[in-house]
Amino acid sequence: MIAESARKEKSRAESVDGPSPATVKRQRVAPPPLAPDLPRPTSEGLPFLTVVASVVLAGLSHLTGAPIFITLGLLATGLAGVAMHLRSRRTVRRAAALLDETAARSRAEIETLADRMWEMQESEERFRGLIDALGDLVVHRDRDGHIVYANKVFASLVGTDQRDLAGRTLAEHGIDVGIVPDAAFSDHECLSSTDVSIRTPNGPRWFSWIELSVRDKDSGAVSHRAIARDITARKRAESSLITARERAEYASQAKSRFLATVSHEIRTPMNGIMGMAKLLADTNLSPEQRTYVGAVSTSASALLALIEDLLDYSKIEAGRFDPEPQPTSLREIADNIVELMAAKAFAKNIGLGCHVEPDVPQMIMADPGRVRQVLLNLIGNAIKFTDTGGVLVSIARARTDTSDRICFTVTDTGPGLHEDDMERIFEEFEQSDGTSTRTHGGAGLGLAISRRLVAAMGGAISVSSRLGEGSEFVFEIPAAGATEAPQNRQNILAGRRAVIVSKNAVEADAIARTIRAHGGAVDVAATASQATPFAEHCDVLLIDAALEDGDGRLLKRLRQSGFADCEAITLIAPTDRGMLGEFRTNGYATFLARPVRGETLLRMLLTSHASALPPPKPEKTGASSLRAHGGRQQGLSVLIAEDNDINAMLARATLLKAGHRVKVVGNGKAAVEAVTEAGLKNRFDVVLMDLHMPVMDGLDAIAAIRRHEEEMAVPPVPIMVLSADSQEKTRHTVLAHGASGFVTKPLDPDALVHAVEGQVAA
C-alpha cells in the first residue's frame, strides 16, 4: 500500500497540467507491517508435555521403589518446566504489546508526515497558482544561467512547453539578461533589477526584471531567482509623454523663434520712427507740431517696451533663459539705470534718487543684463504710477551666519496697492488696476518676468504697500563671489557737514543717506529760510538749480544768513546744463548732475576747497567735444554698413549733424572693401556695422576686417555693431568676434553720437 500511495503522490507532483489541489481528494497512507505476527502462547506444545512426562515418570519411580532423589528430581524438573512456561508466556505477551504500541505510533507518525508533505505541496501549488494569476514571470536559473524552473506564464509568453524549458537559457528565447558575476556578490547574495524587452507573438512587451542571486555559504552553489512584472503599459505611457513633451518643446521653440524674428523685424522700422521723430524734434517746429512729434515718440516707446516684454516672456516660457554670471558692479548698474530713467521722472516733475550702502561689495558674480532688466522694470513701473513725490532706489547688504545677499529696494510715493493685489500683480498679464477704465496701460508682463528672472538667479522678490502711501518692491540675489569694498569707506566724510536745499524730498533724502552712511553730517531744507538755522559749522551747500534764479539771488540770500564760507554746489537737471556759465558767474563753485551719483558726490565732498575744483564747463557735442578729447577738428570719419535705407539715413543724419563725415554701404562685403581699400591716410575712425545684411553679414565682415588688420600690422579700427537683437547673449557674441561696442536699435541719436565719440575718446 505504501508503494502504491507513493507512486500516486509522485505522479501527481510531477504532472504539470494535472488537476488542481482543490479537486484532488486526500488519501490515507497505510503504515507498512513492522514484524510478522507472533504465535500466542497456548496450553499446547512442548512445555506442557514436558511437565506431564515429568510427573508421570516421578510417579512410576515412586511405585517401583526407585530412590527418592530420582522421584524428587523428576518432580523438580516438571515444576521448573511449568515455571519456564509461565515466564515465557508472560514475556511473549509483553513483546506483543510493545510491538502493537510501536506499530501504532509509527503509523501515526507516517500519517502526520504525509499530511505535512501534502500541505507543503498544496501551499507551493497555491503560491505558484497565485503568481501565475498575477501574470508575473518566475524563473529559476543555475550558476551557468540554465533554466531550472520557469512558471506557466513564462512558458506561455515565449511559446514553449513548460517541461521543455529546463536546461535552456534566456538568450535562446531572445531575452537579454546576463548572469551576475561571482565578484559582485556581497554577503553571499546580490539583488539586481532592469527593464527587459521580450519578443512575443503579439509584439514586444516590457518587463521589470528583479533577480536575487544567492551563493550558498557551505557548498558555494549559486542560483538566480527572478520575478518579472509586465510594465508595457507604463513604457507606452512614458513614450507618449516623451513624444508629447518633444512636440511641446518644438512648438515652444518655434513660438520663440517666431517672436524673436517678428520682434527683430518690428524693431527695425521702429528704429526709423523713433529716430526720425527725434531728429524732427530738433528742428524748428511750431508748438502744435512739437506736440505731435512727442506723441509719436511716446507711442513708439510704449510699443517697443511691449515688444521687449513679449520677447523676454517667450524666452522664459521656452526654458531658454540661462543666467550668465560674471563680475558685476552693482553701483555702476544702479547709477546707469537711474540716469537712464531720469528723463521720464523729470518729465513728470518727480524726483529720482539712488543710495548704495558702503558695505555693498564692489563686485559680485551675477548676470548684469538680468539685474539691469529687473531694475528697469521696477523703476519704470514706479515712475509710471507716481505723479507726485518721487522714486528712491537703495541697495544694501544682508548678511547672516548662513547667507549673504544683496537687497535692492525701489520705493515710490504712488497710490499704493490693495492687499489683495500684492500677489496677483506678479502673475502674467495682471495689473494693479485691471478695469477697462484704468489710467495706465501695459501688458502686465513686467513684474511676472522680473519674478522669474530673480528666481532663476537664486533670489526672491516681494512687495509691501499701503493704499495711498506708496509701494516698496524688494528683490534679493546671492552675493556670490563678492569683492569687498574698502574698509574705510564708512568714515571718509568724517568732519564734513553739508546742508541740502531742495524741494525734491526724495532726491535730497538719497543724497543725505549717502553722506551720513560715509561718516558725514547733513541737514535738509526745502527753502532758504528753513536752511538758515543749519548755517553753523556747515562747510558745503548743495542747492537745487530749480530754486535758483538767473541772477543767483538764492545763493546771495544764503550767504547773508550765515553760509558765507561754505562751498556752493548746484544740483542741475540735464536740461539745465546750458546755464552752467551763469551759475559759475553767480558764485557756484561746481555742479552735480541730477540724479546725483553716489561716487561723484563722495569725490566732490572729499575735495578740500572749492577753488581746487576744475571750473565747470558746458558739455560739448560734435566736433567741439572731439577737440576737448584731442580728436580731429574736422570730426570723425565714420563708415556705416546698413542695408535698411531708413536706418542708414537716420544714422547718417545724426552723425552729420554732430559734425562727422559719413560714408554708407549696403552690405558686409562692401564694408570690408571700403576698409581695406581706404589705406592708412584715409582709414575710417569708426565703423558702424549692422549684423544682418545681404551678401555678407556683420560677423563675417568683422572677421574679415580683423584678418586684414593682422596681415597689414595696422591698429584695429573701432567697430560698433548695430542690432535690433538686445539679448545679452548676442552682445557677448559680437564682442567675442572682435567688435568694439554694441548699439541697440531703435537708435537714440544722442546715444549714438556719444557711443561713436566714446570709441575714439577711449
Short mmCIF file of C-alpha atoms in Angstrom, two decimals, residues 159-591:
data_model
loop_
_atom_site.label_atom_id
_atom_site.label_comp_id
_atom_site.label_asym_id
_atom_site.label_seq_id
_atom_site.Cartn_x
_atom_site.Cartn_y
_atom_site.Cartn_z
CA GLY A 159 5.53 29.97 -26.65
CA THR A 160 7.29 26.91 -25.25
CA ASP A 161 6.03 23.94 -23.25
CA GLN A 162 6.90 24.33 -19.59
CA ARG A 163 8.56 20.89 -19.47
CA ASP A 164 10.89 21.83 -22.34
CA LEU A 165 12.32 24.91 -20.65
CA ALA A 166 14.62 23.09 -18.23
CA GLY A 167 18.25 23.32 -19.27
CA ARG A 168 17.75 26.13 -21.76
CA THR A 169 18.98 29.73 -21.43
CA LEU A 170 17.16 33.04 -21.64
CA ALA A 171 19.27 34.09 -24.64
CA GLU A 172 17.76 31.19 -26.62
CA HIS A 173 14.39 32.93 -26.23
CA GLY A 174 15.72 36.35 -27.19
CA ILE A 175 15.83 37.70 -23.63
CA ASP A 176 18.90 39.79 -22.85
CA VAL A 177 19.50 39.21 -19.14
CA GLY A 178 23.03 38.28 -18.18
CA ILE A 179 24.43 36.47 -15.17
CA VAL A 180 25.69 38.40 -12.19
CA PRO A 181 29.42 37.62 -11.84
CA ASP A 182 30.58 35.99 -8.64
CA ALA A 183 32.71 39.04 -7.82
CA ALA A 184 29.55 41.13 -7.49
CA PHE A 185 28.22 39.11 -4.56
CA SER A 186 28.08 40.82 -1.18
CA ASP A 187 27.12 38.83 1.89
CA HIS A 188 26.51 35.83 -0.38
CA GLU A 189 23.65 37.48 -2.26
CA CYS A 190 23.08 40.18 -4.88
CA LEU A 191 19.85 41.91 -5.88
CA SER A 192 19.66 43.39 -9.38
CA SER A 193 16.90 44.96 -11.47
CA THR A 194 16.47 46.07 -15.05
CA ASP A 195 13.84 46.68 -17.70
CA VAL A 196 13.73 43.91 -20.30
CA SER A 197 12.03 43.75 -23.68
CA ILE A 198 10.70 40.30 -24.64
CA ARG A 199 9.52 39.41 -28.10
CA THR A 200 6.13 37.73 -28.14
CA PRO A 201 3.77 36.61 -30.92
CA ASN A 202 1.74 39.75 -30.18
CA GLY A 203 4.73 42.07 -30.37
CA PRO A 204 7.38 43.15 -27.88
CA ARG A 205 6.45 43.57 -24.24
CA TRP A 206 8.39 45.24 -21.42
CA PHE A 207 9.00 43.66 -18.02
CA SER A 208 10.59 44.95 -14.83
CA TRP A 209 13.05 42.11 -14.12
CA ILE A 210 14.15 41.74 -10.48
CA GLU A 211 16.60 38.96 -9.74
CA LEU A 212 18.09 37.69 -6.48
CA SER A 213 21.35 35.82 -6.87
CA VAL A 214 22.34 33.68 -3.87
CA ARG A 215 25.53 31.77 -3.15
CA ASP A 216 25.46 29.01 -0.54
CA LYS A 217 27.98 29.64 2.25
CA ASP A 218 28.99 25.98 2.60
CA SER A 219 28.83 24.46 -0.87
CA GLY A 220 29.35 27.62 -2.88
CA ALA A 221 26.45 26.72 -5.17
CA VAL A 222 24.90 29.70 -6.93
CA SER A 223 21.29 30.14 -8.01
CA HIS A 224 19.46 33.04 -9.66
CA ARG A 225 15.78 33.51 -8.87
CA ALA A 226 13.92 36.19 -10.81
CA ILE A 227 10.42 37.60 -10.86
CA ALA A 228 9.34 39.99 -13.61
CA ARG A 229 6.23 42.16 -13.90
CA ASP A 230 4.69 43.44 -17.13
CA ILE A 231 5.25 47.23 -17.47
CA THR A 232 4.36 47.56 -21.14
CA ALA A 233 1.53 49.99 -20.41
CA ARG A 234 3.83 52.19 -18.33
CA LYS A 235 6.51 52.16 -21.03
CA ARG A 236 3.97 53.14 -23.65
CA ALA A 237 2.71 55.95 -21.42
CA GLU A 238 6.27 57.18 -20.87
CA SER A 239 6.93 57.07 -24.59
CA SER A 240 3.75 59.03 -25.23
CA LEU A 241 4.74 61.61 -22.62
CA ILE A 242 8.22 61.97 -24.13
CA THR A 243 6.72 62.41 -27.58
CA ALA A 244 4.23 64.95 -26.28
CA ARG A 245 6.98 66.82 -24.42
CA GLU A 246 9.18 66.90 -27.51
CA ARG A 247 6.29 68.23 -29.56
CA ALA A 248 5.55 70.87 -26.92
CA GLU A 249 9.21 71.88 -26.78
CA TYR A 250 9.37 72.11 -30.54
CA ALA A 251 6.20 74.21 -30.59
CA SER A 252 7.59 76.44 -27.84
CA GLN A 253 10.87 76.86 -29.69
CA ALA A 254 9.01 77.63 -32.88
CA LYS A 255 6.98 80.24 -30.99
CA SER A 256 10.14 81.75 -29.56
CA ARG A 257 11.81 81.85 -32.97
CA PHE A 258 8.71 83.44 -34.41
CA LEU A 259 8.57 86.10 -31.69
CA ALA A 260 12.30 86.78 -31.97
CA THR A 261 12.03 87.18 -35.73
CA VAL A 262 8.92 89.33 -35.52
CA SER A 263 10.38 91.49 -32.77
CA HIS A 264 13.53 92.00 -34.82
CA GLU A 265 11.53 92.94 -37.87
CA ILE A 266 9.37 95.31 -35.81
CA ARG A 267 12.31 96.94 -34.08
CA THR A 268 13.96 97.75 -37.43
CA PRO A 269 11.18 100.05 -38.71
CA MET A 270 10.63 101.23 -35.14
CA ASN A 271 14.18 102.50 -35.25
CA GLY A 272 13.23 104.71 -38.17
CA ILE A 273 10.09 106.00 -36.47
CA MET A 274 11.75 106.87 -33.16
CA GLY A 275 14.96 108.16 -34.70
CA MET A 276 13.28 110.36 -37.25
CA ALA A 277 10.92 111.70 -34.60
CA LYS A 278 13.93 112.62 -32.51
CA LEU A 279 15.63 114.36 -35.42
CA LEU A 280 12.40 116.12 -36.30
CA ALA A 281 12.05 117.35 -32.73
CA ASP A 282 15.44 119.07 -33.04
CA THR A 283 14.25 121.21 -35.96
CA ASN A 284 12.26 124.42 -35.84
CA LEU A 285 8.70 123.28 -35.13
CA SER A 286 5.60 125.03 -34.05
CA PRO A 287 4.23 124.12 -30.60
CA GLU A 288 1.50 122.06 -32.24
CA GLN A 289 3.98 120.17 -34.41
CA ARG A 290 6.23 119.54 -31.43
CA THR A 291 3.25 118.05 -29.56
CA TYR A 292 2.54 115.68 -32.43
CA VAL A 293 6.17 114.61 -32.67
CA GLY A 294 6.23 113.96 -28.92
CA ALA A 295 3.12 111.78 -29.27
CA VAL A 296 4.85 109.74 -31.99
CA SER A 297 7.90 109.19 -29.79
CA THR A 298 5.81 108.25 -26.75
CA SER A 299 3.72 105.74 -28.71
CA ALA A 300 6.79 104.20 -30.29
CA SER A 301 8.47 103.84 -26.90
CA ALA A 302 5.39 102.11 -25.46
CA LEU A 303 5.26 99.71 -28.40
CA LEU A 304 8.95 98.97 -28.05
CA ALA A 305 8.54 98.19 -24.33
CA LEU A 306 5.71 95.77 -25.15
CA ILE A 307 7.85 94.01 -27.75
CA GLU A 308 10.68 93.63 -25.24
CA ASP A 309 8.34 92.14 -22.63
CA LEU A 310 6.82 89.65 -25.08
CA LEU A 311 10.24 88.55 -26.27
CA ASP A 312 11.53 88.08 -22.72
CA TYR A 313 8.39 86.21 -21.71
CA SER A 314 8.63 83.86 -24.67
CA LYS A 315 12.27 83.05 -23.89
CA ILE A 316 11.44 82.27 -20.27
CA GLU A 317 8.45 80.12 -21.24
CA ALA A 318 10.62 78.16 -23.67
CA GLY A 319 13.16 77.49 -20.91
CA ARG A 320 15.89 79.27 -22.84
CA PHE A 321 16.86 81.60 -20.03
CA ASP A 322 20.19 80.61 -18.54
CA PRO A 323 21.84 83.15 -16.23
CA GLU A 324 25.37 84.09 -17.27
CA PRO A 325 27.20 85.07 -14.05
CA GLN A 326 30.17 87.38 -14.44
CA PRO A 327 31.86 90.05 -12.32
CA THR A 328 29.26 92.79 -11.90
CA SER A 329 29.43 96.24 -10.32
CA LEU A 330 26.10 96.90 -8.63
CA ARG A 331 26.89 100.59 -8.10
CA GLU A 332 27.54 101.12 -11.77
CA ILE A 333 24.40 99.27 -12.81
CA ALA A 334 22.22 101.21 -10.39
CA ASP A 335 23.67 104.62 -11.32
CA ASN A 336 23.38 103.93 -15.05
CA ILE A 337 19.77 102.83 -14.80
CA VAL A 338 18.80 105.78 -12.62
CA GLU A 339 20.42 108.17 -15.11
CA LEU A 340 18.64 106.41 -17.97
CA MET A 341 15.23 106.72 -16.28
CA ALA A 342 15.81 110.28 -15.05
CA ALA A 343 14.34 111.88 -18.17
CA LYS A 344 10.99 110.14 -17.59
CA ALA A 345 10.96 111.16 -13.94
CA PHE A 346 11.87 114.78 -14.63
CA ALA A 347 9.24 114.95 -17.38
CA LYS A 348 6.64 114.15 -14.69
CA ASN A 349 8.28 116.62 -12.29
CA ILE A 350 9.04 113.91 -9.73
CA GLY A 351 12.33 113.05 -8.07
CA LEU A 352 14.55 110.04 -8.64
CA GLY A 353 17.39 109.15 -6.29
CA CYS A 354 19.77 106.29 -5.60
CA HIS A 355 21.64 105.27 -2.44
CA VAL A 356 24.13 102.41 -2.05
CA GLU A 357 25.29 101.36 1.41
CA PRO A 358 29.07 101.44 1.99
CA ASP A 359 29.31 97.71 2.79
CA VAL A 360 27.87 96.66 -0.57
CA PRO A 361 30.62 94.72 -2.40
CA GLN A 362 32.49 96.37 -5.21
CA MET A 363 31.77 93.36 -7.44
CA ILE A 364 29.70 90.19 -7.26
CA MET A 365 29.17 87.28 -9.61
CA ALA A 366 25.79 87.87 -11.25
CA ASP A 367 24.12 88.25 -14.63
CA PRO A 368 24.35 92.02 -15.21
CA GLY A 369 21.84 92.00 -18.04
CA ARG A 370 19.17 90.34 -15.90
CA VAL A 371 19.84 92.52 -12.86
CA ARG A 372 19.58 95.56 -15.12
CA GLN A 373 16.33 94.26 -16.62
CA VAL A 374 14.66 93.71 -13.25
CA LEU A 375 15.69 97.16 -12.02
CA LEU A 376 14.42 98.75 -15.23
CA ASN A 377 11.05 97.05 -14.78
CA LEU A 378 10.69 98.05 -11.13
CA ILE A 379 11.91 101.63 -11.55
CA GLY A 380 9.90 102.09 -14.74
CA ASN A 381 6.72 100.89 -13.00
CA ALA A 382 7.38 103.13 -10.01
CA ILE A 383 7.83 106.20 -12.23
CA LYS A 384 4.76 105.31 -14.30
CA PHE A 385 2.46 105.10 -11.28
CA THR A 386 3.93 108.03 -9.33
CA ASP A 387 2.59 111.52 -10.05
CA THR A 388 3.91 113.39 -7.02
CA GLY A 389 6.93 112.90 -4.79
CA GLY A 390 9.43 110.55 -6.34
CA VAL A 391 11.17 107.19 -6.51
CA LEU A 392 14.09 106.08 -4.32
CA VAL A 393 16.40 103.20 -5.24
CA SER A 394 18.55 101.76 -2.47
CA ILE A 395 20.98 98.85 -2.35
CA ALA A 396 22.04 97.18 0.89
CA ARG A 397 23.73 94.01 2.04
CA ALA A 398 22.02 91.45 4.30
CA ARG A 399 24.43 89.01 5.94
CA THR A 400 23.66 86.21 8.39
CA ASP A 401 25.55 83.16 9.58
CA THR A 402 24.14 81.11 6.71
CA SER A 403 23.58 83.59 3.86
CA ASP A 404 24.99 86.67 2.16
CA ARG A 405 22.57 88.54 -0.07
CA ILE A 406 22.17 91.86 -1.85
CA CYS A 407 18.85 93.67 -1.35
CA PHE A 408 17.54 96.07 -4.00
CA THR A 409 14.68 98.28 -2.81
CA VAL A 410 12.56 100.53 -5.04
CA THR A 411 10.28 102.83 -3.03
CA ASP A 412 7.74 105.18 -4.58
CA THR A 413 5.18 107.69 -3.35
CA GLY A 414 2.47 106.49 -5.71
CA PRO A 415 -1.12 105.44 -5.00
CA GLY A 416 -0.17 102.15 -3.32
CA LEU A 417 -1.79 98.75 -3.67
CA HIS A 418 -4.74 96.91 -2.21
CA GLU A 419 -3.74 93.95 -0.07
CA ASP A 420 -5.46 91.55 -2.48
CA ASP A 421 -3.40 92.87 -5.40
CA MET A 422 0.07 92.36 -3.90
CA GLU A 423 0.42 88.76 -5.04
CA ARG A 424 -1.73 88.98 -8.13
CA ILE A 425 0.40 91.61 -9.83
CA PHE A 426 3.26 89.11 -10.18
CA GLU A 427 1.13 86.88 -12.40
CA GLU A 428 1.21 87.07 -16.20
CA PHE A 429 -0.95 89.73 -17.82
CA GLU A 430 -2.06 91.11 -14.46
CA GLN A 431 -2.09 94.76 -13.37
CA SER A 432 -2.91 96.57 -10.17
CA ASP A 433 -5.89 98.11 -11.96
CA GLY A 434 -7.41 95.55 -14.27
CA THR A 435 -10.51 97.53 -15.18
CA SER A 436 -11.21 98.98 -18.60
CA THR A 437 -11.08 102.49 -17.11
CA ARG A 438 -7.52 102.19 -15.80
CA THR A 439 -5.28 105.21 -16.20
CA HIS A 440 -2.04 103.41 -17.03
CA GLY A 441 -1.65 100.92 -19.85
CA GLY A 442 0.69 98.00 -20.34
CA ALA A 443 0.59 94.26 -20.96
CA GLY A 444 1.11 93.24 -17.33
CA LEU A 445 4.24 91.23 -18.05
CA GLY A 446 6.99 93.30 -16.42
CA LEU A 447 6.59 92.03 -12.87
CA ALA A 448 5.91 88.44 -13.99
CA ILE A 449 9.13 88.44 -15.98
CA SER A 450 11.02 90.07 -13.12
CA ARG A 451 9.92 87.41 -10.66
CA ARG A 452 11.06 84.62 -12.96
CA LEU A 453 14.38 86.29 -13.63
CA VAL A 454 15.04 86.81 -9.92
CA ALA A 455 14.08 83.21 -9.15
CA ALA A 456 16.42 81.96 -11.87
CA MET A 457 19.26 83.91 -10.23
CA GLY A 458 18.54 82.24 -6.89
CA GLY A 459 16.73 85.22 -5.35
CA ALA A 460 13.24 86.35 -4.36
CA ILE A 461 11.05 89.37 -4.97
CA SER A 462 8.28 90.84 -2.82
CA VAL A 463 6.19 93.96 -2.35
CA SER A 464 4.77 95.83 0.61
CA SER A 465 2.31 98.68 0.26
CA ARG A 466 -0.40 100.71 1.89
CA LEU A 467 -3.16 102.26 -0.13
CA GLY A 468 -2.49 105.96 -0.64
CA GLU A 469 1.04 105.79 0.83
CA GLY A 470 3.10 104.26 -1.97
CA SER A 471 4.74 100.89 -2.52
CA GLU A 472 8.07 99.24 -1.81
CA PHE A 473 9.39 96.48 -4.07
CA VAL A 474 12.34 94.42 -2.79
CA PHE A 475 14.31 91.76 -4.58
CA GLU A 476 17.31 89.86 -3.28
CA ILE A 477 20.06 87.92 -5.04
CA PRO A 478 23.02 85.99 -3.58
CA ALA A 479 26.24 87.96 -3.09
CA ALA A 480 28.29 85.23 -4.76
CA GLY A 481 31.99 85.81 -5.30
CA ALA A 482 31.87 89.20 -3.55
CA THR A 483 34.81 91.56 -3.88
CA GLU A 484 34.71 93.65 -0.73
CA ALA A 485 34.66 97.44 -0.73
CA PRO A 486 37.48 99.32 1.06
CA GLN A 487 37.06 99.09 4.84
CA ASN A 488 37.48 102.81 5.49
CA ARG A 489 34.60 103.94 3.29
CA GLN A 490 32.21 104.35 6.21
CA ASN A 491 34.21 107.24 7.70
CA ILE A 492 35.69 109.01 4.70
CA LEU A 493 33.39 112.03 5.22
CA ALA A 494 34.04 112.35 8.94
CA GLY A 495 34.17 116.04 9.87
CA ARG A 496 32.25 117.26 6.81
CA ARG A 497 28.87 118.92 7.32
CA ALA A 498 26.51 119.66 4.45
CA VAL A 499 23.18 121.41 4.00
CA ILE A 500 20.86 120.46 1.15
CA VAL A 501 18.32 122.99 -0.08
CA SER A 502 15.77 121.32 -2.33
CA LYS A 503 12.03 120.86 -2.61
CA ASN A 504 12.62 117.40 -4.05
CA ALA A 505 12.46 115.39 -0.85
CA VAL A 506 13.26 112.03 -2.47
CA GLU A 507 16.50 113.15 -4.14
CA ALA A 508 17.55 115.15 -1.09
CA ASP A 509 16.96 112.07 1.10
CA ALA A 510 19.11 109.90 -1.20
CA ILE A 511 21.98 112.42 -1.03
CA ALA A 512 21.62 112.77 2.75
CA ARG A 513 21.70 108.98 3.24
CA THR A 514 24.91 108.71 1.26
CA ILE A 515 26.61 111.47 3.28
CA ARG A 516 25.55 110.01 6.65
CA ALA A 517 26.49 106.45 5.63
CA HIS A 518 30.06 107.64 4.99
CA GLY A 519 30.51 109.47 8.28
CA GLY A 520 29.37 112.99 7.36
CA ALA A 521 26.63 115.19 8.85
CA VAL A 522 23.82 116.69 6.79
CA ASP A 523 20.64 118.73 7.15
CA VAL A 524 17.86 119.10 4.60
CA ALA A 525 15.73 122.18 3.99
CA ALA A 526 13.08 122.95 1.39
CA THR A 527 13.59 126.74 1.41
CA ALA A 528 16.28 129.29 2.27
CA SER A 529 14.52 130.29 5.47
CA GLN A 530 14.42 126.66 6.66
CA ALA A 531 18.14 126.32 5.90
CA THR A 532 19.24 129.35 7.97
CA PRO A 533 19.35 127.55 11.38
CA PHE A 534 21.80 124.99 9.91
CA ALA A 535 24.44 127.54 8.86
CA GLU A 536 26.71 126.96 11.84
CA HIS A 537 29.60 124.57 11.12
CA CYS A 538 28.35 123.98 7.57
CA ASP A 539 31.17 123.64 5.04
CA VAL A 540 29.30 122.64 1.86
CA LEU A 541 25.98 123.88 0.50
CA LEU A 542 24.03 121.84 -2.08
CA ILE A 543 21.30 123.87 -3.81
CA ASP A 544 18.75 122.61 -6.31
CA ALA A 545 19.02 124.67 -9.50
CA ALA A 546 15.24 124.64 -9.80
CA LEU A 547 15.09 127.00 -6.79
CA GLU A 548 17.69 129.41 -8.12
CA ASP A 549 17.01 132.48 -10.20
CA GLY A 550 19.17 133.50 -13.11
CA ASP A 551 20.93 136.18 -11.04
CA GLY A 552 21.89 133.83 -8.19
CA ARG A 553 19.54 135.53 -5.74
CA LEU A 554 19.02 132.41 -3.57
CA LEU A 555 22.74 131.86 -3.03
CA LYS A 556 23.26 135.51 -2.13
CA ARG A 557 20.50 135.33 0.45
CA LEU A 558 22.02 132.22 1.99
CA ARG A 559 25.45 133.84 2.09
CA GLN A 560 23.98 136.74 4.02
CA SER A 561 22.25 134.44 6.50
CA GLY A 562 25.41 132.67 7.66
CA PHE A 563 26.66 130.49 4.78
CA ALA A 564 29.37 132.95 3.71
CA ASP A 565 32.26 130.48 3.97
CA CYS A 566 30.50 127.41 2.55
CA GLU A 567 31.32 125.78 -0.76
CA ALA A 568 28.30 126.18 -3.03
CA ILE A 569 27.37 123.34 -5.39
CA THR A 570 24.32 123.46 -7.63
CA LEU A 571 22.22 120.39 -8.45
CA ILE A 572 21.12 120.65 -12.06
CA ALA A 573 18.92 118.60 -14.33
CA PRO A 574 20.33 117.53 -17.72
CA THR A 575 18.21 120.17 -19.43
CA ASP A 576 19.85 122.95 -17.35
CA ARG A 577 23.42 122.31 -18.49
CA GLY A 578 23.28 125.37 -20.72
CA MET A 579 23.04 127.56 -17.60
CA LEU A 580 26.31 126.35 -16.07
CA GLY A 581 28.10 129.54 -17.10
CA GLU A 582 25.55 131.69 -15.26
CA PHE A 583 25.76 129.55 -12.15
CA ARG A 584 29.53 129.85 -12.22
CA THR A 585 29.27 133.63 -12.51
CA ASN A 586 26.81 133.83 -9.61
CA GLY A 587 29.20 132.11 -7.18
CA TYR A 588 28.70 128.38 -7.54
CA ALA A 589 32.00 126.52 -7.46
CA THR A 590 30.82 123.49 -9.41
CA PHE A 591 27.75 121.35 -10.11
#
